[in-house]
XYZ file of C-alpha atoms in Angstrom:
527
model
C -43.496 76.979 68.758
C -43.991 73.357 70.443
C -42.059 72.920 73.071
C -40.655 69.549 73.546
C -37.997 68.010 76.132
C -35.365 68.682 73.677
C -36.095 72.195 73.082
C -36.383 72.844 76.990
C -32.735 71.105 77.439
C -31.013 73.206 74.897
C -32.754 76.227 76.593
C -31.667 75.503 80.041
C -28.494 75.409 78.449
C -28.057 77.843 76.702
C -29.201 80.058 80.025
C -26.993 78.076 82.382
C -23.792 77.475 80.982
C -22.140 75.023 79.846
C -21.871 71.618 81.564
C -19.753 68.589 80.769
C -21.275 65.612 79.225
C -20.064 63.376 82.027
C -21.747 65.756 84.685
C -24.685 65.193 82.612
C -25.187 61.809 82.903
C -24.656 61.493 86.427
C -27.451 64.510 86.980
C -29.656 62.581 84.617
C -29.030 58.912 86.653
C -29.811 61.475 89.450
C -32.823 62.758 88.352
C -34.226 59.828 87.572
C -33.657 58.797 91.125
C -34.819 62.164 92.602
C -37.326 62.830 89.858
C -35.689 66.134 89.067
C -32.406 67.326 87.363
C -31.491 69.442 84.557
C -29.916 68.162 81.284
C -28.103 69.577 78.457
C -27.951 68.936 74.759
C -25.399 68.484 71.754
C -24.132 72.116 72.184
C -22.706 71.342 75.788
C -20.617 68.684 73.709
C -19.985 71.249 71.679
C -18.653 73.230 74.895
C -16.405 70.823 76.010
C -14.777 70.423 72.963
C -14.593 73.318 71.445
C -13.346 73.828 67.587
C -13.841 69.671 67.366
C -16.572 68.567 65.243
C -19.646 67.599 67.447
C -20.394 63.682 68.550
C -23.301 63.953 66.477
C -21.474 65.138 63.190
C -18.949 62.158 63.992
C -22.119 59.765 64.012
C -22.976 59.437 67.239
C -26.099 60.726 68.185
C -26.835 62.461 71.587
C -27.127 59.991 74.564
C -27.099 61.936 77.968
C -27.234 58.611 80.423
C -31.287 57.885 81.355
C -32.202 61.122 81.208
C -32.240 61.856 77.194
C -31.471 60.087 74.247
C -31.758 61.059 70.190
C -31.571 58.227 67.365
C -32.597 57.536 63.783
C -36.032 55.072 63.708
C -35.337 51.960 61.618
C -39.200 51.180 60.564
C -39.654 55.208 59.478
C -36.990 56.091 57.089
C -36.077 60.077 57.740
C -37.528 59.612 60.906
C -36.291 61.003 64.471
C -37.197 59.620 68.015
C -36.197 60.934 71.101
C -36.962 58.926 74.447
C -36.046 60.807 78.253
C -35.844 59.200 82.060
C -36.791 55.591 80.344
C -39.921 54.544 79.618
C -41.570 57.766 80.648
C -41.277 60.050 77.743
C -41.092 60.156 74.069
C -41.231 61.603 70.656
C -41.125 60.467 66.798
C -40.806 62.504 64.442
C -41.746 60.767 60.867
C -42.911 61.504 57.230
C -46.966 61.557 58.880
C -46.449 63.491 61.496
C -45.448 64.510 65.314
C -46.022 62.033 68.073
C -45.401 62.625 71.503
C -46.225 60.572 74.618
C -45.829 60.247 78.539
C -46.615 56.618 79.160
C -49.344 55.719 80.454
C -50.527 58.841 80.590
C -51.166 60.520 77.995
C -50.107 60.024 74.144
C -50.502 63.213 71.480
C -50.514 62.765 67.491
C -50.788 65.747 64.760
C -49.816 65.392 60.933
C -47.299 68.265 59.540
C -50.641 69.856 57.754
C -52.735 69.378 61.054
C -55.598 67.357 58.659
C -55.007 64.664 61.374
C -54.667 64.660 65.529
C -55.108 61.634 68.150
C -55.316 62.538 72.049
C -55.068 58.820 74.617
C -55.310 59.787 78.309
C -54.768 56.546 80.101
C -56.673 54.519 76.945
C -59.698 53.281 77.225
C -60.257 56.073 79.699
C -59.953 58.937 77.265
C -59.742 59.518 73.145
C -59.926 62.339 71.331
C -59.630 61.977 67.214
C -59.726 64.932 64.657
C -59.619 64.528 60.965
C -59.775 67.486 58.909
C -62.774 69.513 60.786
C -64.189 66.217 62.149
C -63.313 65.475 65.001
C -64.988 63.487 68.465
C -63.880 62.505 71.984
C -64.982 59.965 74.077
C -64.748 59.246 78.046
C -65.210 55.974 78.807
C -68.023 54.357 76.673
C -70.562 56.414 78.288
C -69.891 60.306 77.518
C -68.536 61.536 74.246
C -69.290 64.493 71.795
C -68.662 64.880 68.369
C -68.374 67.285 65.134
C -68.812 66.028 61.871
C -68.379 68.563 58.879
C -68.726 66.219 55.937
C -70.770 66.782 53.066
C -73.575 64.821 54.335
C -73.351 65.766 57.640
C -72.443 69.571 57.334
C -71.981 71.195 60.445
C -73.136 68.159 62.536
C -72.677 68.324 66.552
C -73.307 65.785 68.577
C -73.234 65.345 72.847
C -73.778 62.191 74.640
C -74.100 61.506 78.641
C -74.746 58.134 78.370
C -77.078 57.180 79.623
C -79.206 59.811 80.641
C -78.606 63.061 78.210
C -78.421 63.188 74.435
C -78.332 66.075 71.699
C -77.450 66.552 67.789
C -77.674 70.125 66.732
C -77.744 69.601 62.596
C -78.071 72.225 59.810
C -81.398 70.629 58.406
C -83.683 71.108 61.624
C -85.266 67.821 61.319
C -82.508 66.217 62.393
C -82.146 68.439 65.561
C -83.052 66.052 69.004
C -82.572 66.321 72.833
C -82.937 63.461 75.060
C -83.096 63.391 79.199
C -83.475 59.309 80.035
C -85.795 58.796 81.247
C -88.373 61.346 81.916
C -88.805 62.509 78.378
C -87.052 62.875 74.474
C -86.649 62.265 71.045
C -83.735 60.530 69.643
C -83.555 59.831 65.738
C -80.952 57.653 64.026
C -79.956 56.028 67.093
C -80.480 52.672 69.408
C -81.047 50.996 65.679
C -84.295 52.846 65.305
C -85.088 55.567 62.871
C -86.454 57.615 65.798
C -87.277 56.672 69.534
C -89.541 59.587 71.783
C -89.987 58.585 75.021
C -92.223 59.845 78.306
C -91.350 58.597 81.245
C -89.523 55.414 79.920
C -90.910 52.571 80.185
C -94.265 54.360 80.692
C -94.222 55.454 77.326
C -92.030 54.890 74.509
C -92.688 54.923 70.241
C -90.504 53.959 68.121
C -90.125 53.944 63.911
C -87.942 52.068 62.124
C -88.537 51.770 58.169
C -92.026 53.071 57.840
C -93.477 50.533 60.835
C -94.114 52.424 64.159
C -94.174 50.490 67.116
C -95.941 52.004 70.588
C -94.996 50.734 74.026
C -96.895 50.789 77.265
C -95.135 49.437 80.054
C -92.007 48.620 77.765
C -91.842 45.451 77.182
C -94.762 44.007 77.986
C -97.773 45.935 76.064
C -97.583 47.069 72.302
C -99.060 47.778 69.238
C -97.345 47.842 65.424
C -98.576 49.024 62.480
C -97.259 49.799 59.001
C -97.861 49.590 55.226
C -99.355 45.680 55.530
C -98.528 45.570 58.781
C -100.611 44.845 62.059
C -99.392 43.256 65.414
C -100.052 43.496 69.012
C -98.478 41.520 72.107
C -99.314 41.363 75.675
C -95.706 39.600 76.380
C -95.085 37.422 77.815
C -98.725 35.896 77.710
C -99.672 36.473 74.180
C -98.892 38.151 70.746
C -99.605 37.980 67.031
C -98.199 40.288 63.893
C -98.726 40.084 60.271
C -97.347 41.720 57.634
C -98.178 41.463 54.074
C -96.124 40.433 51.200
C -94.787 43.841 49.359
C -92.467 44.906 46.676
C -89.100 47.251 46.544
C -87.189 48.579 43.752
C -83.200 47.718 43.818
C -79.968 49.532 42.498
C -80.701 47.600 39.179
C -84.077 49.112 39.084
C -85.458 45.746 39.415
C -88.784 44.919 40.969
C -88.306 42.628 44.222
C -90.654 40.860 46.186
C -90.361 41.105 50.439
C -92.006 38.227 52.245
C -94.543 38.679 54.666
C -94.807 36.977 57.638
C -97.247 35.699 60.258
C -95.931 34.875 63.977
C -97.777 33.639 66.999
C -96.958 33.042 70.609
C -98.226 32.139 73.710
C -96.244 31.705 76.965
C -93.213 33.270 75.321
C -91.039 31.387 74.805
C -92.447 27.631 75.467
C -95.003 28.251 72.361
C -94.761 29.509 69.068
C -96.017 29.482 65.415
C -94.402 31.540 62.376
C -94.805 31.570 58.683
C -92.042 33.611 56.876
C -91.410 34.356 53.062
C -95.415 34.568 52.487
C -95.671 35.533 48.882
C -91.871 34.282 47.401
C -90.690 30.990 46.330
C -88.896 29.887 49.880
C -92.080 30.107 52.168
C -91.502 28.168 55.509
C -92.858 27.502 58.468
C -91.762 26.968 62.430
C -93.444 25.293 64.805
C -92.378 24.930 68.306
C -93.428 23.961 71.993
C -89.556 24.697 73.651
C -88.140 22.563 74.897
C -89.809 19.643 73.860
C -89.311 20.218 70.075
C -88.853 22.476 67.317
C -89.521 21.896 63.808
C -88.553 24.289 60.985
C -89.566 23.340 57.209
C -89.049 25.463 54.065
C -88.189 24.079 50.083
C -84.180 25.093 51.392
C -83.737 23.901 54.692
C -85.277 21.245 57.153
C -84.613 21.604 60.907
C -85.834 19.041 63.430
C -84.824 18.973 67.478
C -85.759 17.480 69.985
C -85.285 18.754 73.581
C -84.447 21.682 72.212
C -81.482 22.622 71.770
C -79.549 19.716 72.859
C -80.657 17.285 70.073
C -80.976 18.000 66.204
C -81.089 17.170 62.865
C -80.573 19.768 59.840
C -80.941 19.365 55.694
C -79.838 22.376 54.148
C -80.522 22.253 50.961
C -79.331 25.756 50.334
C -75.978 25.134 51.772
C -75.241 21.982 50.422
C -74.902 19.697 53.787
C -76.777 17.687 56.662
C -75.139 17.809 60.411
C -76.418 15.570 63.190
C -75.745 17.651 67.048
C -75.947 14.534 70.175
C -75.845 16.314 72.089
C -75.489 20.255 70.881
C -72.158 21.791 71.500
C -70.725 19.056 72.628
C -70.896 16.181 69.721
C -71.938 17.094 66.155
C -71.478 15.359 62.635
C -71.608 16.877 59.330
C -71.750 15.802 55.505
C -72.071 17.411 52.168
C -70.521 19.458 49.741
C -70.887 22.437 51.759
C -70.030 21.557 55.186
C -68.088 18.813 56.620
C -67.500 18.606 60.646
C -66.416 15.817 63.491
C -67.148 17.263 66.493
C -66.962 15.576 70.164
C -65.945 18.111 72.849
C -63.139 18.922 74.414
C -61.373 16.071 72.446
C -61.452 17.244 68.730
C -63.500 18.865 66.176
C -62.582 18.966 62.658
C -64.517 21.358 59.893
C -64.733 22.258 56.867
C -66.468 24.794 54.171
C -65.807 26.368 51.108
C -64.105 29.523 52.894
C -63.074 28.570 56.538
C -61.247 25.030 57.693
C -61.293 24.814 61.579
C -59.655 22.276 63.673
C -59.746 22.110 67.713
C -58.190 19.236 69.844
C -58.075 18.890 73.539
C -60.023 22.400 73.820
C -58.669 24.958 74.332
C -55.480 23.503 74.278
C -55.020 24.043 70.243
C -57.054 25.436 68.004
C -56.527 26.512 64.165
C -58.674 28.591 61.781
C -58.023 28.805 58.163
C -59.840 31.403 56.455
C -59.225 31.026 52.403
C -60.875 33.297 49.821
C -59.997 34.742 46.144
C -58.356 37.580 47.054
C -57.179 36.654 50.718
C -55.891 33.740 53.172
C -55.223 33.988 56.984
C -54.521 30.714 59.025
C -54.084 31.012 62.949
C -53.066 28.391 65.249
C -53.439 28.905 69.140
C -52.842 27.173 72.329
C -54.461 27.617 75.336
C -56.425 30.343 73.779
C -53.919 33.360 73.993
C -51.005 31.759 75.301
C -49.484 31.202 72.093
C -50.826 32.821 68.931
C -49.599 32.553 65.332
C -51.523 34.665 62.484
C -50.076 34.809 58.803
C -51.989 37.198 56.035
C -51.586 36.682 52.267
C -52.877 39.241 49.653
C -53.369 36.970 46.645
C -53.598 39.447 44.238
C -50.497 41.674 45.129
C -48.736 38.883 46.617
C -47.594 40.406 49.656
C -48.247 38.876 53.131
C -48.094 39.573 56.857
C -47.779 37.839 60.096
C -47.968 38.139 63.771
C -46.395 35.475 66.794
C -47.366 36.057 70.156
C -46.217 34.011 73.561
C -47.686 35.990 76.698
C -46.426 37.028 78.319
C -42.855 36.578 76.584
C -42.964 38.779 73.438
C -44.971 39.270 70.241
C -42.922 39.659 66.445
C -44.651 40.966 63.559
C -43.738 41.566 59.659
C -46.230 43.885 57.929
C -46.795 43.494 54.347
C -43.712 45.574 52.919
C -41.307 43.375 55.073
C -40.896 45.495 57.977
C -39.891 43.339 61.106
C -40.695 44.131 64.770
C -40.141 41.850 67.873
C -41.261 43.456 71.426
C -40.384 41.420 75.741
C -42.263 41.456 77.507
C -46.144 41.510 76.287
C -48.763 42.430 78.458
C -51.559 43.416 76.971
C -51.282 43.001 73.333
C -52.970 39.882 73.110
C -56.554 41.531 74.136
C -56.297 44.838 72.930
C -54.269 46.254 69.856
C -55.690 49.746 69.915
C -53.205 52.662 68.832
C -53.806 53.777 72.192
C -52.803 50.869 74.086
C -49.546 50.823 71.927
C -48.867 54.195 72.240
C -49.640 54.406 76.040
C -48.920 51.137 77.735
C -46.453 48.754 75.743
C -43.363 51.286 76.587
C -43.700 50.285 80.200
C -42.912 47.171 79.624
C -40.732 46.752 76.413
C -37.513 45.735 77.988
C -36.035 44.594 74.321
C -37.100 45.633 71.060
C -35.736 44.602 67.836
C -36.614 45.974 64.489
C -35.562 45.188 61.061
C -36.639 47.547 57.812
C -35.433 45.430 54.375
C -36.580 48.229 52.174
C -33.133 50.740 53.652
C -31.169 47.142 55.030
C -31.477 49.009 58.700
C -31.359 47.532 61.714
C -31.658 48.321 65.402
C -31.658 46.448 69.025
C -32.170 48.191 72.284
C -32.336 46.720 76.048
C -33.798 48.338 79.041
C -34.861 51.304 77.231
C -31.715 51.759 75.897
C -29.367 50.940 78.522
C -27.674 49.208 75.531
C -28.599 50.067 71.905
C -27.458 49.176 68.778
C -28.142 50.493 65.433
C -26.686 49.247 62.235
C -27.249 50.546 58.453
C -25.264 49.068 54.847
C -23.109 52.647 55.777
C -22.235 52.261 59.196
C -22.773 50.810 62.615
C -23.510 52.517 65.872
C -23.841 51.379 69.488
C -23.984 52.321 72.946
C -24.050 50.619 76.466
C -24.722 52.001 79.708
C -26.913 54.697 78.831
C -23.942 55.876 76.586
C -21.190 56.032 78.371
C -19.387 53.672 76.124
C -20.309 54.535 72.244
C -18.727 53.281 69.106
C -19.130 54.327 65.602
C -17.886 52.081 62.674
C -17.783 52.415 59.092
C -15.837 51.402 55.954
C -12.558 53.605 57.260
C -12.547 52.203 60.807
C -14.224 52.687 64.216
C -14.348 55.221 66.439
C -14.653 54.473 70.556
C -15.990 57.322 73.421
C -15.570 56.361 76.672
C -16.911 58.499 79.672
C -18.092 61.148 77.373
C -14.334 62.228 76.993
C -14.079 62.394 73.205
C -13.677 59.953 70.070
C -10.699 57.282 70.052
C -9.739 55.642 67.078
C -9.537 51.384 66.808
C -6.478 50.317 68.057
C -5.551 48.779 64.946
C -3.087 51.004 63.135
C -3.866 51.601 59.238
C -1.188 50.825 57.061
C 1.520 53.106 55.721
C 0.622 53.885 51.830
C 3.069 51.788 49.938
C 6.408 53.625 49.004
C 6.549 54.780 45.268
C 8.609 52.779 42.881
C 11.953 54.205 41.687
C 13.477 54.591 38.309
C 14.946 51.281 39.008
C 12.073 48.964 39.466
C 10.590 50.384 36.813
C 13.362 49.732 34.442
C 13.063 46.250 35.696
């Protein structure tokens, strides 16, 4: 059985005795204070009243001061959350799964069929994810280890120390490595190489990548390349030449392709040098450069010309439809053409378009907008002062449905998902930078003072401030509140509203219904 802060409650209970729920709250207000207490659940209710239908059966739902607190979720319909001494504990119980968390400390996830788990100790300290019998943890960037039990990867196992130790165990022993950085290794399928071995790094190091292996001496400075077509050598930074030969590959459409070759040059790396690419295909160019006095690049789809590189520049690309002028580059730049249009001069404006993106920036960074438009989707953000303020909308044009997300830091941040579902979170911290599930699950209660959410698709509703110091939940059937960490509570539906105050039992409304109208008599009816 998990055991959970509710569970434990009802236990102490049920092994203590009965308590009253107004003893309850104070112990819990003390707890908090003392950082200890005991608590009791729904049965002590129960207790105190006994042969009366419990709170919760009456609608209310079980609110024991600061220290514990039950309620429906509005965004999860079925679902359960229960949240204990504030911020600092607590649980959701949906249609996906179990989620339980001790901010900032830790946060735990697992589905009902356990295909699924998430583990966030102090995120991005710690992660741990599982997915069926995959799984992988991670501390830090630098140390992680992993499982991977899909059908390509059957049985894989991976352990990192980065950066000094490294090891896959895999079922095909050709796969199978062990790295200690630097004295000596093998690593394959990592660092973007097909396979790295290394003595002594950077006394020795080879590397393969695609068929061309590449040996170091003295990494970087000495090497030599070789491959089908392919020589090179370099003595960097003094001097270095490669060429490769034009060859052929066969695509998914079991067409015949042709793979320019190249030829590149330099001297002085990087004042001088001289490449020809696409040797052997119809968009052969060339480059020619002394940095920084110019750089030319010329090819049947594009022209490039600058001068004091890069500050100065002229471009024709032919491919893409437009010509810019940069005087000087970042700071002033003009473009025309079907492609690409742009009126640039920094920190004043700049204005741009292209057949996917429209960007506009005045008085950087005061405001800046980005409109990204494509067949199947749109998104247009506007900012100011980079992070400040930030407004993101998302439109699916095939289905229709669309998204959005404000954000004033450190104020609060409202979003609507795509079925409708409406959220709005004070303060916000860290949301801006990072939107991890971590972060959410780990940090953001610390600092959600009021949160308001709004689910269209069951017409509920729900408002809570200072982690439910006040809470409010309302649903087309009824409508529920609390304040003061429930010691006042109403309940209110169609046939009136109920009031507890102090934990002392339901009151009806004031208002007194009205007597049931008096039959009619023989008399009126013979009227």
């Amino acid at each position: 059985m998990r055991w959970t802060p509710s569970r434990l409650f009802r236990r102490v209970r049920r092994r203590h005795g009965a308590a009253s729920a107004r003893a309850a709250w104070i112990a819990g207000l003390a707890s908090v204070l003392l950082w200890g207490g005991s608590a009791v659940g729904e049965e002590a209710m129960e207790a105190v009243n006994p042969g009366q239908e419990s709170h919760a059966g009456q609608g209310f739902d079980t609110v024991l001061g600061p220290l514990f607190q039950t309620f429906s979720m509005t965004l999860e319909p079925d679902g359960r959350a229960t949240e204990a001494f504030g911020p600092l504990y607590y649980e959701q119980e949906t249609e996906d799964g179990h989620l339980w968390a001790v901010p900032p400390l830790i946060s735990s996830f697992s589905s009902h069929d356990h295909e699924k788990g998430q583990v966030f100790v102090l995120p991005p300290v710690f992660s741990y994810r599982k997915y069926g019998e995959d799984w992988r943890w991670q501390l830090g960037q630098w140390i992680n280890r992993s499982h991977v039990d899909s059908m390509a990867d059957k049985e894989l196992k991976r352990f990192n120390l980065f950066p000094f130790f490294f090891y896959q165990d895999a079922p095909d022993p050709k796969r199978d490595f062990w790295a200690v950085f630097p004295l000596y290794g093998t690593l394959k399928d990592r660092m973007f190489r097909d396979e790295s071995q290394f003595v002594l790094f950077p006394l020795w190091l080879k590397t393969v990548e695609k068929g061309k292996t590449t040996r170091n001496v003295l990494f970087p400075f000495i090497h030599f390349r070789e491959g089908p077509g392919l020589a090179g050598w370099q003595f960097w930074p003094l001097l270095g030449h490669e060429h490769q030969e034009a060859t052929t590959l066969t695509n998914l459409m079991d067409e015949v392709q042709v793979v320019g070759g190249h030829d590149k040059q330099f001297a002085l790396w990087p004042v001088w040098f001289r490449n020809r690419t696409g040797i052997g295909t119809e968009n052969a160019g060339r480059v020619d450069a002394a940095l920084p006095l110019y750089y030319v690049e010329r090819s049947p789809l594009r022209d490039h010309t600058a001068a004091m590189w890069p500050f100065f520049s002229w471009t024709d690309d032919r491919g893409a439809q437009y010509r810019q002028w940069n005087a000087p580059w970042p700071l002033v730049g003009f473009a025309r053409g079907e492609g690409k249009t742009l009126d640039r001069v920094l920190p004043f404006f700049s204005v741009g378009h292209t057949k996917t993106l429209d960007a506009q920036t005045y008085l950087w960074p005061l405001y800046r907008r980005r409109h990204l438009h494509t067949e199947s989707f749109d998104r247009d953000r506007r900012q100011f002062a980079i992070f400040l303020y930030s407004d993101q909308k998302d439109r699916n044009l095939e289905t229709g449905k669309s998204s959005r997300r404000l954000e004033i830091w450190p104020f609060f941040h409202w979003t609507k998902d795509p079925e409708g579902k409406e959220r709005l979170q004070a303060l916000t911290v860290i949301e801006p930078f990072g939107r991890g599930t971590g972060m959410t699950r780990n940090w953001a209660p610390l600092w959600s003072i009021w949160r308001q959410e709004s689910n269209p698709a069951t017409g509920a509703s729900s408002q809570s401030l200072l982690w439910n110091l006040y809470r409010r939940e309302a649903t087309p059937e009824l409508t529920k509140g609390s304040l003061l960490f429930g010691l006042v509570q109403y309940h209110k539906t169609s046939a009136g509203t109920r009031w507890r105050w102090f934990h002392m039992g339901t009151r009806p409304d004031s208002k007194k219904p009205e007597p049931p109208a008096a039959p009619e008599s023989d008399v009126s009816k013979h009227r």
